[in-house]
């Protein structure tokens, strides 16, 4: 979303349809990254006829989500220590 806004100077945050399309495309890219090293997000006419086409690598995705991964590991570690595994 920020990348599209930076490149095109168009804000899609108020456009619920565009946001939903972007979410869906990102979710598909996330699934693709579980089996491939890169994924492409392509959306035609995302906002005012402007297309979005970006490729993301698994490494970049993991970098973007690192804080979420770390938050997830805290409860897992706690459960493991409580169950003495």
JSON list of N, CA, C and O in Angstrom, two decimals, residues 1-10 50-55:
[
{"chain": "A", "resi": 1, "resn": "UNK", "atom": "N", "xyz": [0.83, -1.18, 0.00]},
{"chain": "A", "resi": 1, "resn": "UNK", "atom": "CA", "xyz": [0.00, 0.00, 0.00]},
{"chain": "A", "resi": 1, "resn": "UNK", "atom": "C", "xyz": [0.88, 1.25, 0.00]},
{"chain": "A", "resi": 1, "resn": "UNK", "atom": "O", "xyz": [0.67, 2.14, -0.81]},
{"chain": "A", "resi": 2, "resn": "UNK", "atom": "N", "xyz": [1.84, 1.29, 0.88]},
{"chain": "A", "resi": 2, "resn": "UNK", "atom": "CA", "xyz": [2.73, 2.46, 0.95]},
{"chain": "A", "resi": 2, "resn": "UNK", "atom": "C", "xyz": [3.59, 2.55, -0.30]},
{"chain": "A", "resi": 2, "resn": "UNK", "atom": "O", "xyz": [3.86, 3.65, -0.79]},
{"chain": "A", "resi": 3, "resn": "UNK", "atom": "N", "xyz": [3.99, 1.41, -0.83]},
{"chain": "A", "resi": 3, "resn": "UNK", "atom": "CA", "xyz": [4.79, 1.39, -2.05]},
{"chain": "A", "resi": 3, "resn": "UNK", "atom": "C", "xyz": [3.99, 1.97, -3.22]},
{"chain": "A", "resi": 3, "resn": "UNK", "atom": "O", "xyz": [4.49, 2.80, -3.98]},
{"chain": "A", "resi": 4, "resn": "UNK", "atom": "N", "xyz": [2.74, 1.56, -3.35]},
{"chain": "A", "resi": 4, "resn": "UNK", "atom": "CA", "xyz": [1.87, 2.07, -4.42]},
{"chain": "A", "resi": 4, "resn": "UNK", "atom": "C", "xyz": [1.68, 3.57, -4.26]},
{"chain": "A", "resi": 4, "resn": "UNK", "atom": "O", "xyz": [1.76, 4.32, -5.22]},
{"chain": "A", "resi": 5, "resn": "UNK", "atom": "N", "xyz": [1.44, 4.01, -3.04]},
{"chain": "A", "resi": 5, "resn": "UNK", "atom": "CA", "xyz": [1.24, 5.43, -2.77]},
{"chain": "A", "resi": 5, "resn": "UNK", "atom": "C", "xyz": [2.51, 6.23, -3.08]},
{"chain": "A", "resi": 5, "resn": "UNK", "atom": "O", "xyz": [2.44, 7.31, -3.67]},
{"chain": "A", "resi": 6, "resn": "UNK", "atom": "N", "xyz": [3.66, 5.69, -2.72]},
{"chain": "A", "resi": 6, "resn": "UNK", "atom": "CA", "xyz": [4.93, 6.38, -2.97]},
{"chain": "A", "resi": 6, "resn": "UNK", "atom": "C", "xyz": [5.20, 6.50, -4.47]},
{"chain": "A", "resi": 6, "resn": "UNK", "atom": "O", "xyz": [5.65, 7.54, -4.95]},
{"chain": "A", "resi": 7, "resn": "UNK", "atom": "N", "xyz": [4.91, 5.44, -5.22]},
{"chain": "A", "resi": 7, "resn": "UNK", "atom": "CA", "xyz": [5.19, 5.44, -6.65]},
{"chain": "A", "resi": 7, "resn": "UNK", "atom": "C", "xyz": [4.21, 6.28, -7.46]},
{"chain": "A", "resi": 7, "resn": "UNK", "atom": "O", "xyz": [4.59, 6.89, -8.44]},
{"chain": "A", "resi": 8, "resn": "UNK", "atom": "N", "xyz": [2.94, 6.27, -7.05]},
{"chain": "A", "resi": 8, "resn": "UNK", "atom": "CA", "xyz": [1.90, 6.89, -7.88]},
{"chain": "A", "resi": 8, "resn": "UNK", "atom": "C", "xyz": [1.29, 8.16, -7.29]},
{"chain": "A", "resi": 8, "resn": "UNK", "atom": "O", "xyz": [0.55, 8.84, -7.97]},
{"chain": "A", "resi": 9, "resn": "UNK", "atom": "N", "xyz": [1.57, 8.42, -6.02]},
{"chain": "A", "resi": 9, "resn": "UNK", "atom": "CA", "xyz": [0.96, 9.56, -5.31]},
{"chain": "A", "resi": 9, "resn": "UNK", "atom": "C", "xyz": [-0.56, 9.41, -5.18]},
{"chain": "A", "resi": 9, "resn": "UNK", "atom": "O", "xyz": [-1.27, 10.39, -5.01]},
{"chain": "A", "resi": 10, "resn": "UNK", "atom": "N", "xyz": [-1.06, 8.17, -5.27]},
{"chain": "A", "resi": 10, "resn": "UNK", "atom": "CA", "xyz": [-2.48, 7.89, -5.11]},
{"chain": "A", "resi": 10, "resn": "UNK", "atom": "C", "xyz": [-2.70, 7.17, -3.78]},
{"chain": "A", "resi": 10, "resn": "UNK", "atom": "O", "xyz": [-2.00, 6.20, -3.48]},
{"chain": "A", "resi": 50, "resn": "UNK", "atom": "N", "xyz": [-4.62, 2.93, -12.66]},
{"chain": "A", "resi": 50, "resn": "UNK", "atom": "CA", "xyz": [-3.19, 2.67, -12.46]},
{"chain": "A", "resi": 50, "resn": "UNK", "atom": "C", "xyz": [-3.00, 1.24, -11.97]},
{"chain": "A", "resi": 50, "resn": "UNK", "atom": "O", "xyz": [-3.65, 0.80, -11.03]},
{"chain": "A", "resi": 51, "resn": "UNK", "atom": "N", "xyz": [-2.10, 0.52, -12.63]},
{"chain": "A", "resi": 51, "resn": "UNK", "atom": "CA", "xyz": [-1.82, -0.88, -12.29]},
{"chain": "A", "resi": 51, "resn": "UNK", "atom": "C", "xyz": [-0.73, -0.98, -11.22]},
{"chain": "A", "resi": 51, "resn": "UNK", "atom": "O", "xyz": [0.09, -0.08, -11.07]},
{"chain": "A", "resi": 52, "resn": "UNK", "atom": "N", "xyz": [-0.76, -2.09, -10.50]},
{"chain": "A", "resi": 52, "resn": "UNK", "atom": "CA", "xyz": [0.29, -2.40, -9.52]},
{"chain": "A", "resi": 52, "resn": "UNK", "atom": "C", "xyz": [0.91, -3.72, -9.93]},
{"chain": "A", "resi": 52, "resn": "UNK", "atom": "O", "xyz": [0.21, -4.71, -10.16]},
{"chain": "A", "resi": 53, "resn": "UNK", "atom": "N", "xyz": [2.23, -3.73, -10.02]},
{"chain": "A", "resi": 53, "resn": "UNK", "atom": "CA", "xyz": [2.97, -4.96, -10.29]},
{"chain": "A", "resi": 53, "resn": "UNK", "atom": "C", "xyz": [4.27, -4.91, -9.50]},
{"chain": "A", "resi": 53, "resn": "UNK", "atom": "O", "xyz": [5.14, -4.09, -9.77]},
{"chain": "A", "resi": 54, "resn": "UNK", "atom": "N", "xyz": [4.36, -5.78, -8.51]},
{"chain": "A", "resi": 54, "resn": "UNK", "atom": "CA", "xyz": [5.55, -5.84, -7.66]},
{"chain": "A", "resi": 54, "resn": "UNK", "atom": "C", "xyz": [5.91, -7.28, -7.39]},
{"chain": "A", "resi": 54, "resn": "UNK", "atom": "O", "xyz": [5.04, -8.13, -7.20]},
{"chain": "A", "resi": 55, "resn": "UNK", "atom": "N", "xyz": [7.19, -7.54, -7.34]},
{"chain": "A", "resi": 55, "resn": "UNK", "atom": "CA", "xyz": [7.70, -8.86, -6.99]},
{"chain": "A", "resi": 55, "resn": "UNK", "atom": "C", "xyz": [8.34, -8.76, -5.61]},
{"chain": "A", "resi": 55, "resn": "UNK", "atom": "O", "xyz": [9.05, -7.80, -5.31]}
]
